[in-house]
PDB file of C-alpha atoms in Angstrom:
ATOM      1  CA  MET A  66     -13.006  17.817  16.522  1.00 54.00           C
ATOM      2  CA  PRO A  67     -15.042  16.932  19.646  1.00 59.00           C
ATOM      3  CA  PHE A  68     -15.071  13.301  20.727  1.00 57.00           C
ATOM      4  CA  GLU A  69     -18.326  11.774  21.839  1.00 59.00           C
ATOM      5  CA  THR A  70     -18.748   9.972  25.157  1.00 61.00           C
ATOM      6  CA  PRO A  71     -20.549   6.607  25.018  1.00 62.00           C
ATOM      7  CA  HIS A  72     -23.506   6.464  27.367  1.00 56.00           C
ATOM      8  CA  PRO A  73     -22.537   4.648  30.599  1.00 59.00           C
ATOM      9  CA  GLY A  74     -25.860   2.835  30.491  1.00 54.00           C
ATOM     10  CA  HIS A  75     -24.558   1.080  27.387  1.00 54.00           C
ATOM     11  CA  THR A  76     -20.883   0.616  28.215  1.00 62.00           C
ATOM     12  CA  GLY A  77     -21.672  -0.610  31.724  1.00 63.00           C
ATOM     13  CA  SER A  78     -24.524  -2.923  30.761  1.00 78.00           C
ATOM     14  CA  PRO A  79     -24.322  -6.693  31.357  1.00 83.00           C
ATOM     15  CA  ARG A  80     -24.424  -7.225  27.601  1.00 81.00           C
ATOM     16  CA  ALA A  81     -21.435  -4.923  27.043  1.00 80.00           C
ATOM     17  CA  ARG A  82     -19.447  -6.591  29.819  1.00 87.00           C
ATOM     18  CA  ALA A  83     -20.252 -10.023  28.409  1.00 92.00           C
ATOM     19  CA  GLY A  84     -19.164  -8.826  24.966  1.00 90.00           C
ATOM     20  CA  PHE A  85     -15.859  -7.632  26.381  1.00 92.00           C
ATOM     21  CA  ARG A  86     -15.229 -10.953  28.123  1.00 96.00           C
ATOM     22  CA  LEU A  87     -15.984 -12.813  24.892  1.00 96.00           C
ATOM     23  CA  ALA A  88     -13.630 -10.523  22.955  1.00 96.00           C
ATOM     24  CA  VAL A  89     -10.849 -11.224  25.448  1.00 97.00           C
ATOM     25  CA  GLN A  90     -11.444 -14.971  25.355  1.00 97.00           C
ATOM     26  CA  LEU A  91     -11.499 -15.194  21.556  1.00 97.00           C
ATOM     27  CA  SER A  92      -8.433 -12.996  21.139  1.00 97.00           C
ATOM     28  CA  LEU A  93      -6.360 -14.858  23.706  1.00 97.00           C
ATOM     29  CA  ALA A  94      -7.461 -18.197  22.259  1.00 98.00           C
ATOM     30  CA  PHE A  95      -6.255 -17.135  18.812  1.00 98.00           C
ATOM     31  CA  VAL A  96      -2.918 -15.942  20.197  1.00 98.00           C
ATOM     32  CA  ALA A  97      -2.584 -19.244  22.071  1.00 98.00           C
ATOM     33  CA  LEU A  98      -3.222 -21.081  18.798  1.00 97.00           C
ATOM     34  CA  LEU A  99      -0.384 -19.152  17.138  1.00 97.00           C
ATOM     35  CA  TRP A 100       1.953 -20.119  19.972  1.00 97.00           C
ATOM     36  CA  ALA A 101       0.878 -23.758  19.810  1.00 96.00           C
ATOM     37  CA  ILE A 102       1.600 -23.822  16.075  1.00 95.00           C
ATOM     38  CA  GLN A 103       4.992 -22.182  16.554  1.00 96.00           C
ATOM     39  CA  LEU A 104       5.939 -24.571  19.352  1.00 96.00           C
ATOM     40  CA  ALA A 105       4.910 -27.521  17.190  1.00 94.00           C
ATOM     41  CA  ASN A 106       6.908 -26.180  14.257  1.00 92.00           C
ATOM     42  CA  ALA A 107       9.987 -25.732  16.427  1.00 92.00           C
ATOM     43  CA  GLY A 108       9.605 -29.037  18.255  1.00 91.00           C
ATOM     44  CA  LEU A 109       9.116 -31.043  15.087  1.00 91.00           C
ATOM     45  CA  ASP A 110      11.549 -28.936  13.057  1.00 88.00           C
ATOM     46  CA  LEU A 111       8.910 -28.247  10.435  1.00 86.00           C
ATOM     47  CA  ASP A 112       9.397 -26.002   7.436  1.00 86.00           C
ATOM     48  CA  VAL A 113       7.003 -23.039   7.232  1.00 84.00           C
ATOM     49  CA  MET A 114       7.775 -22.472   3.552  1.00 83.00           C
ATOM     50  CA  PRO A 115       4.742 -24.432   2.253  1.00 89.00           C
ATOM     51  CA  PHE A 116       2.413 -22.268   4.359  1.00 92.00           C
ATOM     52  CA  GLY A 117       3.610 -18.836   3.245  1.00 94.00           C
ATOM     53  CA  VAL A 118       2.444 -16.652   0.400  1.00 96.00           C
ATOM     54  CA  ARG A 119       4.883 -17.023  -2.489  1.00 95.00           C
ATOM     55  CA  PRO A 120       3.902 -14.491  -5.127  1.00 96.00           C
ATOM     56  CA  ARG A 121       2.705 -15.791  -8.471  1.00 95.00           C
ATOM     57  CA  THR A 122       3.428 -19.442  -7.740  1.00 95.00           C
ATOM     58  CA  LEU A 123       0.798 -22.154  -7.617  1.00 95.00           C
ATOM     59  CA  ALA A 124       2.162 -23.555  -4.358  1.00 92.00           C
ATOM     60  CA  GLY A 125       2.091 -20.076  -2.832  1.00 94.00           C
ATOM     61  CA  LEU A 126      -1.689 -19.873  -3.076  1.00 96.00           C
ATOM     62  CA  ALA A 127      -2.020 -21.939   0.103  1.00 95.00           C
ATOM     63  CA  GLY A 128      -0.423 -19.092   2.004  1.00 96.00           C
ATOM     64  CA  ILE A 129      -3.465 -16.892   1.426  1.00 97.00           C
ATOM     65  CA  LEU A 130      -5.227 -19.098   3.974  1.00 97.00           C
ATOM     66  CA  PHE A 131      -2.374 -20.223   6.206  1.00 96.00           C
ATOM     67  CA  ALA A 132       0.314 -17.495   6.226  1.00 96.00           C
ATOM     68  CA  PRO A 133      -1.150 -15.566   9.207  1.00 96.00           C
ATOM     69  CA  LEU A 134      -0.861 -18.722  11.316  1.00 96.00           C
ATOM     70  CA  VAL A 135       2.876 -19.344  10.923  1.00 95.00           C
ATOM     71  CA  HIS A 136       5.934 -17.278  11.809  1.00 94.00           C
ATOM     72  CA  ALA A 137       9.572 -17.285  10.830  1.00 89.00           C
ATOM     73  CA  GLY A 138      10.645 -17.784  14.451  1.00 91.00           C
ATOM     74  CA  PHE A 139       9.866 -16.987  18.064  1.00 94.00           C
ATOM     75  CA  ASP A 140      11.187 -13.436  17.738  1.00 91.00           C
ATOM     76  CA  HIS A 141       8.721 -12.844  14.926  1.00 89.00           C
ATOM     77  CA  LEU A 142       5.821 -14.215  16.966  1.00 94.00           C
ATOM     78  CA  ILE A 143       6.797 -12.358  20.139  1.00 92.00           C
ATOM     79  CA  ALA A 144       6.831  -9.082  18.207  1.00 87.00           C
ATOM     80  CA  ASN A 145       3.229  -9.690  17.136  1.00 90.00           C
ATOM     81  CA  THR A 146       1.724 -11.272  20.241  1.00 93.00           C
ATOM     82  CA  LEU A 147       0.764  -8.436  22.594  1.00 89.00           C
ATOM     83  CA  SER A 148      -0.205  -5.925  19.922  1.00 87.00           C
ATOM     84  CA  LEU A 149      -2.327  -8.537  18.128  1.00 93.00           C
ATOM     85  CA  ALA A 150      -4.132  -9.439  21.348  1.00 94.00           C
ATOM     86  CA  VAL A 151      -4.920  -5.809  22.204  1.00 90.00           C
ATOM     87  CA  ALA A 152      -5.989  -4.902  18.654  1.00 90.00           C
ATOM     88  CA  ALA A 153      -8.209  -7.978  18.378  1.00 95.00           C
ATOM     89  CA  ILE A 154      -9.870  -7.310  21.735  1.00 94.00           C
ATOM     90  CA  ALA A 155     -10.554  -3.706  20.730  1.00 90.00           C
ATOM     91  CA  MET A 156     -11.965  -4.777  17.367  1.00 93.00           C
ATOM     92  CA  LEU A 157     -14.223  -7.524  18.698  1.00 95.00           C
ATOM     93  CA  HIS A 158     -15.454  -5.477  21.646  1.00 93.00           C
ATOM     94  CA  LEU A 159     -16.008  -2.100  19.983  1.00 91.00           C
ATOM     95  CA  TYR A 160     -17.118  -3.290  16.532  1.00 93.00           C
ATOM     96  CA  PRO A 161     -18.616  -6.783  16.819  1.00 93.00           C
ATOM     97  CA  ARG A 162     -20.874  -6.463  13.765  1.00 94.00           C
ATOM     98  CA  SER A 163     -18.154  -4.951  11.611  1.00 95.00           C
ATOM     99  CA  SER A 164     -15.791  -7.739  12.680  1.00 96.00           C
ATOM    100  CA  ARG A 165     -17.783 -10.216  10.607  1.00 96.00           C
ATOM    101  CA  VAL A 166     -16.692  -8.355   7.490  1.00 97.00           C
ATOM    102  CA  VAL A 167     -13.341  -6.915   8.549  1.00 97.00           C
ATOM    103  CA  LEU A 168     -11.706 -10.069   9.907  1.00 98.00           C
ATOM    104  CA  PRO A 169     -12.153 -12.186   6.742  1.00 98.00           C
ATOM    105  CA  ALA A 170     -11.154  -9.213   4.595  1.00 98.00           C
ATOM    106  CA  ILE A 171      -7.866  -8.509   6.393  1.00 97.00           C
ATOM    107  CA  TRP A 172      -7.102 -12.231   6.617  1.00 98.00           C
ATOM    108  CA  LEU A 173      -7.577 -13.051   2.922  1.00 98.00           C
ATOM    109  CA  GLY A 174      -7.228  -9.685   1.173  1.00 97.00           C
ATOM    110  CA  PRO A 175      -3.557  -8.985   1.968  1.00 96.00           C
ATOM    111  CA  GLY A 176      -2.584 -12.511   0.959  1.00 96.00           C
ATOM    112  CA  ILE A 177      -4.300 -12.117  -2.395  1.00 97.00           C
ATOM    113  CA  ALA A 178      -2.648  -8.731  -2.956  1.00 97.00           C
ATOM    114  CA  VAL A 179       0.766 -10.100  -1.998  1.00 96.00           C
ATOM    115  CA  TRP A 180       0.367 -13.117  -4.276  1.00 97.00           C
ATOM    116  CA  LEU A 181      -0.549 -10.862  -7.201  1.00 96.00           C
ATOM    117  CA  PHE A 182       1.778  -7.900  -6.758  1.00 93.00           C
ATOM    118  CA  ALA A 183       4.512  -8.438  -4.148  1.00 91.00           C
ATOM    119  CA  ARG A 184       8.173  -9.114  -4.688  1.00 85.00           C
ATOM    120  CA  GLY A 185       9.407 -12.680  -4.542  1.00 85.00           C
ATOM    121  CA  GLY A 186       9.982 -14.459  -1.275  1.00 89.00           C
ATOM    122  CA  ASN A 187       7.949 -16.214   1.376  1.00 93.00           C
ATOM    123  CA  HIS A 188       5.534 -13.980   3.264  1.00 94.00           C
ATOM    124  CA  VAL A 189       4.380 -15.331   6.640  1.00 94.00           C
ATOM    125  CA  GLY A 190       3.132 -14.031   9.972  1.00 93.00           C
ATOM    126  CA  ALA A 191       0.219 -12.303  11.659  1.00 94.00           C
ATOM    127  CA  SER A 192       1.605  -8.775  11.314  1.00 91.00           C
ATOM    128  CA  GLY A 193      -0.869  -8.081   8.513  1.00 93.00           C
ATOM    129  CA  LEU A 194      -3.676  -8.758  10.982  1.00 95.00           C
ATOM    130  CA  VAL A 195      -2.109  -6.312  13.444  1.00 92.00           C
ATOM    131  CA  TYR A 196      -1.906  -3.574  10.814  1.00 91.00           C
ATOM    132  CA  GLY A 197      -5.417  -4.247   9.568  1.00 94.00           C
ATOM    133  CA  LEU A 198      -6.997  -4.316  13.010  1.00 93.00           C
ATOM    134  CA  ALA A 199      -5.138  -1.252  14.264  1.00 88.00           C
ATOM    135  CA  ALA A 200      -5.915   0.713  11.103  1.00 89.00           C
ATOM    136  CA  TYR A 201      -9.611  -0.136  11.266  1.00 91.00           C
ATOM    137  CA  VAL A 202      -9.974   0.645  14.971  1.00 88.00           C
ATOM    138  CA  PHE A 203      -8.126   3.946  14.576  1.00 85.00           C
ATOM    139  CA  ALA A 204      -9.940   5.077  11.426  1.00 87.00           C
ATOM    140  CA  ALA A 205     -13.354   3.994  12.688  1.00 87.00           C
ATOM    141  CA  GLY A 206     -12.677   5.822  15.935  1.00 84.00           C
ATOM    142  CA  LEU A 207     -11.884   9.017  14.070  1.00 83.00           C
ATOM    143  CA  ILE A 208     -14.900   8.719  11.784  1.00 84.00           C
ATOM    144  CA  ARG A 209     -17.247   8.019  14.682  1.00 79.00           C
ATOM    145  CA  ARG A 210     -15.376  10.306  17.117  1.00 78.00           C
ATOM    146  CA  ASP A 211     -15.026   7.363  19.503  1.00 76.00           C
ATOM    147  CA  ARG A 212     -12.351   8.084  22.106  1.00 77.00           C
ATOM    148  CA  ARG A 213     -12.246   4.432  23.217  1.00 77.00           C
ATOM    149  CA  ALA A 214     -11.186   3.285  19.744  1.00 76.00           C
ATOM    150  CA  ILE A 215      -8.608   6.062  19.423  1.00 78.00           C
ATOM    151  CA  ALA A 216      -7.061   5.142  22.779  1.00 80.00           C
ATOM    152  CA  ALA A 217      -6.935   1.432  21.886  1.00 76.00           C
ATOM    153  CA  SER A 218      -5.311   2.014  18.502  1.00 72.00           C
ATOM    154  CA  LEU A 219      -2.737   4.400  19.965  1.00 75.00           C
ATOM    155  CA  LEU A 220      -1.875   1.766  22.557  1.00 76.00           C
ATOM    156  CA  VAL A 221      -1.320  -0.767  19.776  1.00 71.00           C
ATOM    157  CA  ALA A 222       0.868   1.703  17.881  1.00 70.00           C
ATOM    158  CA  PHE A 223       2.893   2.368  21.045  1.00 72.00           C
ATOM    159  CA  MET A 224       3.441  -1.344  21.705  1.00 67.00           C
ATOM    160  CA  TYR A 225       4.246  -2.082  18.070  1.00 62.00           C
ATOM    161  CA  GLY A 226       6.910   0.592  17.871  1.00 57.00           C
ATOM    162  CA  ALA A 227       7.270   2.669  14.714  1.00 55.00           C
ATOM    163  CA  SER A 228       4.564   0.579  13.068  1.00 62.00           C
ATOM    164  CA  VAL A 229       3.545   3.221  10.559  1.00 64.00           C
ATOM    165  CA  TRP A 230       6.872   2.800   8.758  1.00 62.00           C
ATOM    166  CA  GLY A 231       6.120  -0.891   8.253  1.00 65.00           C
ATOM    167  CA  VAL A 232       4.031  -0.023   5.195  1.00 70.00           C
ATOM    168  CA  LEU A 233       7.155   1.242   3.394  1.00 67.00           C
ATOM    169  CA  PRO A 234       9.958  -0.863   1.859  1.00 71.00           C
ATOM    170  CA  ILE A 235      12.612   0.322   4.300  1.00 70.00           C
ATOM    171  CA  ARG A 236      13.108  -2.695   6.584  1.00 71.00           C
ATOM    172  CA  PRO A 237      14.718  -5.771   5.003  1.00 67.00           C
ATOM    173  CA  GLY A 238      12.970  -9.021   5.786  1.00 69.00           C
ATOM    174  CA  HIS A 239       9.608  -7.387   6.562  1.00 77.00           C
ATOM    175  CA  SER A 240       6.596  -7.931   4.328  1.00 86.00           C
ATOM    176  CA  TRP A 241       5.685  -4.284   3.874  1.00 89.00           C
ATOM    177  CA  GLU A 242       3.345  -5.322   1.060  1.00 92.00           C
ATOM    178  CA  THR A 243       1.246  -7.320   3.525  1.00 93.00           C
ATOM    179  CA  HIS A 244       1.186  -4.431   5.984  1.00 91.00           C
ATOM    180  CA  LEU A 245       0.218  -1.879   3.338  1.00 92.00           C
ATOM    181  CA  ALA A 246      -2.511  -4.046   1.809  1.00 95.00           C
ATOM    182  CA  ALA A 247      -4.021  -4.813   5.220  1.00 95.00           C
ATOM    183  CA  ALA A 248      -4.014  -1.149   6.257  1.00 92.00           C
ATOM    184  CA  LEU A 249      -5.605   0.025   2.993  1.00 95.00           C
ATOM    185  CA  ILE A 250      -8.311  -2.635   3.147  1.00 97.00           C
ATOM    186  CA  ALA A 251      -9.069  -1.701   6.748  1.00 95.00           C
ATOM    187  CA  LEU A 252      -9.237   2.027   5.996  1.00 94.00           C
ATOM    188  CA  ALA A 253     -11.662   1.430   3.133  1.00 97.00           C
ATOM    189  CA  LEU A 254     -13.863  -0.770   5.309  1.00 97.00           C
ATOM    190  CA  ALA A 255     -13.846   1.788   8.140  1.00 94.00           C
ATOM    191  CA  ALA A 256     -15.471   4.247   5.740  1.00 94.00           C
ATOM    192  CA  LEU A 257     -17.885   1.718   4.237  1.00 95.00           C
ATOM    193  CA  LEU A 258     -19.040   0.329   7.592  1.00 94.00           C
ATOM    194  CA  ARG A 259     -19.250   3.643   9.388  1.00 90.00           C
ATOM    195  CA  ASP A 260     -22.935   3.133  10.282  1.00 88.00           C
ATOM    196  CA  ARG A 261     -22.429  -0.230  11.959  1.00 88.00           C
ATOM    197  CA  ASP A 262     -21.908  -0.710  15.697  1.00 81.00           C
ATOM    198  CA  THR A 263     -23.128   2.739  16.677  1.00 76.00           C
ATOM    199  CA  VAL A 264     -23.630   3.164  20.424  1.00 70.00           C
ATOM    200  CA  PRO A 265     -25.792   5.569  22.422  1.00 61.00           C
ATOM    201  CA  ARG A 266     -23.831   8.606  23.533  1.00 65.00           C
ATOM    202  CA  VAL A 267     -24.147  11.050  26.349  1.00 54.00           C
ATOM    203  CA  GLN A 268     -26.275  14.031  25.353  1.00 54.00           C
ATOM    204  CA  TYR A 269     -25.746  17.196  27.337  1.00 48.00           C
ATOM    205  CA  GLU A 270     -28.464  19.707  28.184  1.00 51.00           C
ATOM    206  CA  TRP A 271     -27.000  22.410  25.966  1.00 46.00           C
ATOM    207  CA  GLU A 272     -27.242  20.047  22.982  1.00 47.00           C
ATOM    208  CA  SER A 273     -30.956  19.451  23.468  1.00 51.00           C
ATOM    209  CA  GLU A 274     -31.537  23.140  24.035  1.00 54.00           C
ATOM    210  CA  GLY A 275     -30.068  23.912  20.632  1.00 50.00           C
ATOM    211  CA  VAL A 276     -32.506  21.623  18.830  1.00 47.00           C
TER     212      VAL A 276
END
């Protein structure tokens, strides 16, 4: 399958560069917020239990909104930090219009699915966002034959380790239900939003000759 090359007049335009800077700023600001919350939790010895998704409990409904913001510890947050930043930058830069739909969907959708169907426990952390963002960027890149998106998603997968196995119940203590729900939602949206955020591509002489 041939991959298309975005036109340099688009990718190198002032608007594209400004969009990339904004994507970096927003992504790093969100990661900084996660660290500020974790530092506050640790410094004040706060309990994250009230902010997680606890399946089929009334109190666990709050986690649908707040679970991506809290982590079980610094190791948990460190594991998510770099991959989340890269995936978010790729998403916001490459698919700004789609982001308006995808980001709320992968924030709320996995929490709802976990509350309805997951095993008991307390599900917290931003790993669902990582899986959702990486899955969307990768799938959208394949659908649109966008080599930039493919490269970004492969970088996330490399940094995140054997992330694909996180959607299976093989690692104790990991919310595979969150990962699976986020990935499935993202894959569905990649197909539904395939016509958004299209960019001009390089057209070679032999292509125009064949028309």
